[in-house]
Amino acid sequence: MNEIVLNHPLITHKLGILRDVNTGTKEFRELVTEISTLLCYEATKDAKLEEVEIETPLAKMQTGKLNEDNYAVVPILRAGMGMVEGIINVIPNAKVGHIGLYRNEETFEPVEYYYKMPEDIENRIAMIIDPMLATGGSVSATIDRLKEDGVKQIKFLCIVAAPEGIKVIETNHPDVQIYCAVVDKGLNENKYIVPGLGDAGDRIYGTK
Ligand code: PRP
Ligand code: URA
């Protein structure tokens, strides 16, 4: 079991508003940012810190320093972009690599249209971000691409996950850790997550 589900009253509260069909674009974006920060908090719990000496106004002390160069944030376009701010709010120097994928509406297979990663991506922990894990096709294709580029440690952060998608990642990529805010019932005949929140990209960008 490589998935960690955030089980917290703040998450439950924010998800309730996020899912609501009456929630508008502005509030939707703000909530995606806030939940992404909370996901990042959980996903960096195992971060290794360098010991450094600092001086407070009263004394010298040893403390821990995060090497932000260890991370690359990888949003899956479009909807993943909505989560970037929430991550770089707390890891401001992380580099950002982009992969553009959309799901073919008939086959539900991901189609790649853009790929640009930081030069030294193979030396970084890649944090793939996308609000929705449905069939798992988009994130699996992203993981395959990053592994081809030599990335050795990959974490995937999403807001709503379907059990079907989790199973696909755990089968194809058992080394990848999944952090999600909630796991829903499953997919409908159009491969949408139920109850879910609808089309995340459309709700973030106000498109249809
Ligand atoms: C959505 C979502 C994921 C993907 C999940 O993107 O943001 O990337 O679907 O589905 P999967 O797990 O079955 O691959 P979409 O293709 O709608 O593109 P968009 O972000 O441009 O709206
Ligand atoms: N993509 C979305 O945006 N929502 C879903 O429920 C499934 C895929």
CSV table of C-alpha atoms and ligand atoms in Angstrom, one decimal:
chain,number,residue,atom,x,y,z
A,1,MET,CA,0.0,0.0,0.0
A,2,ASN,CA,1.8,3.1,-1.3
A,3,GLU,CA,-1.0,5.6,-0.8
A,4,ILE,CA,-1.4,8.0,2.1
A,5,VAL,CA,-4.8,9.5,2.5
A,6,LEU,CA,-5.0,12.8,4.3
A,7,ASN,CA,-7.5,12.2,7.1
A,8,HIS,CA,-8.1,15.5,8.7
A,9,PRO,CA,-11.1,17.7,9.6
A,10,LEU,CA,-9.6,20.7,7.7
A,11,ILE,CA,-9.4,18.5,4.5
A,12,THR,CA,-13.0,17.2,4.9
A,13,HIS,CA,-14.3,20.7,5.4
A,14,LYS,CA,-12.4,22.2,2.4
A,15,LEU,CA,-13.3,19.2,0.1
A,16,GLY,CA,-17.0,19.7,0.9
A,17,ILE,CA,-16.9,23.2,-0.5
A,18,LEU,CA,-14.6,22.2,-3.4
A,19,ARG,CA,-17.0,19.5,-4.5
A,20,ASP,CA,-20.1,21.7,-4.3
A,21,VAL,CA,-21.5,22.4,-7.8
A,22,ASN,CA,-22.3,26.0,-6.6
A,23,THR,CA,-18.7,26.8,-5.7
A,24,GLY,CA,-17.4,29.4,-8.2
A,25,THR,CA,-14.0,29.6,-9.9
A,26,LYS,CA,-12.3,32.0,-7.5
A,27,GLU,CA,-13.1,29.9,-4.4
A,28,PHE,CA,-12.4,26.7,-6.2
A,29,ARG,CA,-8.8,27.9,-7.1
A,30,GLU,CA,-8.2,29.1,-3.6
A,31,LEU,CA,-9.2,25.7,-2.1
A,32,VAL,CA,-7.1,23.8,-4.6
A,33,THR,CA,-4.1,25.9,-3.5
A,34,GLU,CA,-4.8,25.4,0.2
A,35,ILE,CA,-5.3,21.6,-0.1
A,36,SER,CA,-2.2,21.4,-2.2
A,37,THR,CA,-0.1,23.0,0.6
A,38,LEU,CA,-1.5,20.5,3.0
A,39,LEU,CA,-0.7,17.6,0.7
A,40,CYS,CA,2.9,19.0,0.3
A,41,TYR,CA,3.2,19.2,4.1
A,42,GLU,CA,2.5,15.4,4.2
A,43,ALA,CA,4.6,14.5,1.2
A,44,THR,CA,7.7,16.2,2.7
A,45,LYS,CA,7.5,14.5,6.1
A,46,ASP,CA,10.4,12.2,5.1
A,47,ALA,CA,12.6,15.1,3.8
A,48,LYS,CA,16.2,14.9,4.8
A,49,LEU,CA,17.5,18.0,6.4
A,50,GLU,CA,21.1,19.3,6.5
A,51,GLU,CA,22.3,20.4,9.9
A,52,VAL,CA,23.3,24.0,10.0
A,53,GLU,CA,24.3,26.5,12.7
A,54,ILE,CA,22.3,29.7,13.0
A,55,GLU,CA,22.4,32.5,15.6
A,56,THR,CA,19.2,33.7,17.2
A,57,PRO,CA,19.3,37.1,19.0
A,58,LEU,CA,20.1,35.1,22.2
A,59,ALA,CA,22.3,32.2,21.2
A,60,LYS,CA,23.9,30.0,18.6
A,61,MET,CA,22.0,26.8,17.8
A,62,GLN,CA,21.9,23.8,15.4
A,63,THR,CA,18.9,23.5,13.2
A,64,GLY,CA,17.7,21.7,10.1
A,65,LYS,CA,17.8,23.2,6.5
A,66,LEU,CA,15.8,21.8,3.6
A,67,ASN,CA,17.7,21.6,0.3
A,68,GLU,CA,15.0,22.9,-2.0
A,69,ASP,CA,17.2,22.0,-5.0
A,70,ASN,CA,16.3,18.4,-4.2
A,71,TYR,CA,12.7,18.9,-5.6
A,72,ALA,CA,11.0,19.4,-8.9
A,73,VAL,CA,7.3,20.0,-9.1
A,74,VAL,CA,5.7,18.4,-12.2
A,75,PRO,CA,2.2,19.6,-12.9
A,76,ILE,CA,0.2,17.7,-15.5
A,77,LEU,CA,-1.4,20.4,-17.7
A,78,ARG,CA,-3.9,21.8,-17.4
A,79,ALA,CA,-5.5,21.0,-14.1
A,80,GLY,CA,-2.2,20.3,-12.3
A,81,MET,CA,-1.2,24.0,-12.8
A,82,GLY,CA,-3.9,24.9,-10.3
A,83,MET,CA,-1.8,23.1,-7.6
A,84,VAL,CA,1.5,24.7,-8.3
A,85,GLU,CA,1.0,27.8,-6.1
A,86,GLY,CA,0.1,25.6,-3.1
A,87,ILE,CA,3.4,23.8,-3.4
A,88,ILE,CA,5.7,26.7,-4.1
A,89,ASN,CA,4.2,28.6,-1.2
A,90,VAL,CA,6.2,26.2,1.0
A,91,ILE,CA,9.0,25.1,-1.3
A,92,PRO,CA,9.6,28.4,-3.2
A,93,ASN,CA,12.9,27.4,-4.9
A,94,ALA,CA,11.6,24.1,-6.3
A,95,LYS,CA,12.0,24.0,-10.1
A,96,VAL,CA,8.9,23.3,-12.1
A,97,GLY,CA,8.7,20.9,-15.1
A,98,HIS,CA,5.6,20.7,-17.2
A,99,ILE,CA,4.0,17.8,-19.0
A,100,GLY,CA,1.0,18.5,-21.2
A,101,LEU,CA,-1.5,15.6,-21.5
A,102,TYR,CA,-5.2,15.4,-22.2
A,103,ARG,CA,-7.5,12.4,-22.0
A,104,ASN,CA,-8.9,11.3,-25.4
A,105,GLU,CA,-12.7,11.5,-24.7
A,106,GLU,CA,-13.4,8.3,-26.5
A,107,THR,CA,-10.5,6.0,-25.6
A,108,PHE,CA,-9.7,7.7,-22.3
A,109,GLU,CA,-6.0,7.3,-23.2
A,110,PRO,CA,-3.7,10.2,-22.4
A,111,VAL,CA,-2.3,12.2,-25.4
A,112,GLU,CA,1.0,14.1,-24.8
A,113,TYR,CA,1.3,17.5,-26.3
A,114,TYR,CA,4.1,19.1,-24.2
A,115,TYR,CA,7.1,18.1,-22.2
A,116,LYS,CA,9.8,20.3,-20.6
A,117,MET,CA,11.7,19.4,-17.5
A,118,PRO,CA,14.5,21.1,-15.5
A,119,GLU,CA,17.9,20.0,-16.9
A,120,ASP,CA,19.0,18.2,-13.8
A,121,ILE,CA,15.6,16.4,-13.3
A,122,GLU,CA,17.4,13.0,-12.7
A,123,ASN,CA,18.9,14.4,-9.5
A,124,ARG,CA,15.6,15.6,-8.0
A,125,ILE,CA,12.6,14.1,-6.2
A,126,ALA,CA,9.8,14.7,-8.7
A,127,MET,CA,6.5,15.7,-7.2
A,128,ILE,CA,3.9,15.1,-9.9
A,129,ILE,CA,0.7,17.1,-9.2
A,130,ASP,CA,-2.7,16.7,-10.7
A,131,PRO,CA,-6.0,17.2,-8.8
A,132,MET,CA,-7.6,14.0,-10.3
A,133,LEU,CA,-6.5,10.4,-10.4
A,134,ALA,CA,-9.2,8.6,-12.4
A,135,THR,CA,-8.1,5.7,-14.6
A,136,GLY,CA,-4.5,6.4,-13.8
A,137,GLY,CA,-3.5,6.7,-17.5
A,138,SER,CA,-2.3,10.3,-17.3
A,139,VAL,CA,-0.1,9.9,-14.2
A,140,SER,CA,1.2,6.5,-15.4
A,141,ALA,CA,2.3,8.1,-18.7
A,142,THR,CA,4.0,10.9,-16.8
A,143,ILE,CA,5.8,8.5,-14.5
A,144,ASP,CA,7.0,6.5,-17.6
A,145,ARG,CA,8.4,9.7,-19.1
A,146,LEU,CA,10.2,10.8,-15.9
A,147,LYS,CA,11.7,7.4,-15.5
A,148,GLU,CA,13.0,7.4,-19.1
A,149,ASP,CA,14.7,10.7,-18.1
A,150,GLY,CA,16.4,8.9,-15.2
A,151,VAL,CA,14.3,10.2,-12.3
A,152,LYS,CA,14.7,7.8,-9.3
A,153,GLN,CA,12.3,9.1,-6.7
A,154,ILE,CA,8.7,10.1,-7.6
A,155,LYS,CA,5.8,11.2,-5.5
A,156,PHE,CA,2.3,11.8,-6.8
A,157,LEU,CA,0.0,14.4,-5.1
A,158,CYS,CA,-3.6,14.5,-6.0
A,159,ILE,CA,-6.8,15.8,-4.4
A,160,VAL,CA,-9.5,13.2,-5.4
A,161,ALA,CA,-8.4,9.6,-6.3
A,162,ALA,CA,-10.4,6.7,-7.7
A,163,PRO,CA,-9.6,3.2,-6.4
A,164,GLU,CA,-9.1,2.1,-10.0
A,165,GLY,CA,-6.3,4.7,-10.6
A,166,ILE,CA,-4.6,3.8,-7.3
A,167,LYS,CA,-4.5,0.2,-8.3
A,168,VAL,CA,-3.0,1.0,-11.7
A,169,ILE,CA,-0.1,3.0,-10.2
A,170,GLU,CA,0.5,0.4,-7.4
A,171,THR,CA,0.7,-2.3,-10.1
A,172,ASN,CA,2.8,-0.5,-12.7
A,173,HIS,CA,4.9,1.7,-10.4
A,174,PRO,CA,5.0,0.2,-6.9
A,175,ASP,CA,7.9,2.5,-6.0
A,176,VAL,CA,5.8,5.7,-6.4
A,177,GLN,CA,4.2,7.1,-3.3
A,178,ILE,CA,0.7,8.5,-3.7
A,179,TYR,CA,-0.6,11.3,-1.5
A,180,CYS,CA,-4.3,12.1,-1.8
A,181,ALA,CA,-6.9,14.2,0.1
A,182,VAL,CA,-9.6,11.6,-0.4
A,183,VAL,CA,-10.4,8.3,-2.2
A,184,ASP,CA,-13.9,8.3,-3.8
A,185,LYS,CA,-16.2,5.4,-4.7
A,186,GLY,CA,-15.1,4.8,-8.3
A,187,LEU,CA,-15.5,5.8,-11.9
A,188,ASN,CA,-18.7,6.1,-14.0
A,189,GLU,CA,-19.1,4.9,-17.6
A,190,ASN,CA,-17.4,8.1,-18.8
A,191,LYS,CA,-14.4,7.5,-16.5
A,192,TYR,CA,-15.4,10.4,-14.3
A,193,ILE,CA,-14.8,10.1,-10.5
A,194,VAL,CA,-18.0,9.7,-8.5
A,195,PRO,CA,-19.0,11.6,-6.5
A,196,GLY,CA,-15.8,13.6,-7.4
A,197,LEU,CA,-15.9,17.2,-8.2
A,198,GLY,CA,-16.5,17.2,-12.0
A,199,ASP,CA,-13.9,18.3,-14.5
A,200,ALA,CA,-11.1,19.8,-12.4
A,201,GLY,CA,-9.5,21.8,-15.3
A,202,ASP,CA,-12.9,23.3,-16.4
A,203,ARG,CA,-13.6,24.3,-12.8
A,204,ILE,CA,-10.2,25.9,-12.3
A,205,TYR,CA,-10.2,27.8,-15.5
A,206,GLY,CA,-13.9,28.4,-15.9
A,207,THR,CA,-14.2,26.6,-19.3
A,208,LYS,CA,-16.6,23.9,-20.4
B,1,PRP,C1,-7.9,15.3,-16.2
B,1,PRP,C2,-7.2,15.4,-14.9
B,1,PRP,C3,-6.1,14.3,-15.1
B,1,PRP,C4,-6.8,13.3,-15.9
B,1,PRP,C5,-7.2,12.1,-15.0
B,1,PRP,O1,-7.3,16.0,-17.2
B,1,PRP,O2,-6.7,16.6,-14.6
B,1,PRP,O3,-4.9,14.8,-15.8
B,1,PRP,O4,-8.0,13.9,-16.4
B,1,PRP,O5,-7.7,11.1,-15.7
B,1,PRP,P1,-7.0,9.7,-15.9
B,1,PRP,O6,-6.5,9.3,-14.5
B,1,PRP,O7,-8.1,8.8,-16.4
B,1,PRP,O8,-5.9,9.8,-16.9
B,1,PRP,P2,-7.9,16.2,-18.6
B,1,PRP,O9,-7.5,15.2,-19.5
B,1,PRP,O10,-9.4,16.5,-18.4
B,1,PRP,O11,-7.2,17.5,-19.1
B,1,PRP,P3,-7.2,19.0,-18.5
B,1,PRP,O12,-6.4,19.0,-17.3
B,1,PRP,O13,-6.6,19.8,-19.7
B,1,PRP,O14,-8.6,19.4,-18.2
B,2,URA,N1,-10.7,14.3,-14.9
B,2,URA,C1,-11.4,15.2,-14.2
B,2,URA,O1,-11.2,16.4,-14.2
B,2,URA,N2,-12.4,14.7,-13.4
B,2,URA,C2,-12.7,13.4,-13.3
B,2,URA,O2,-13.6,13.0,-12.6
B,2,URA,C3,-12.0,12.5,-14.1
B,2,URA,C4,-11.0,12.9,-14.9
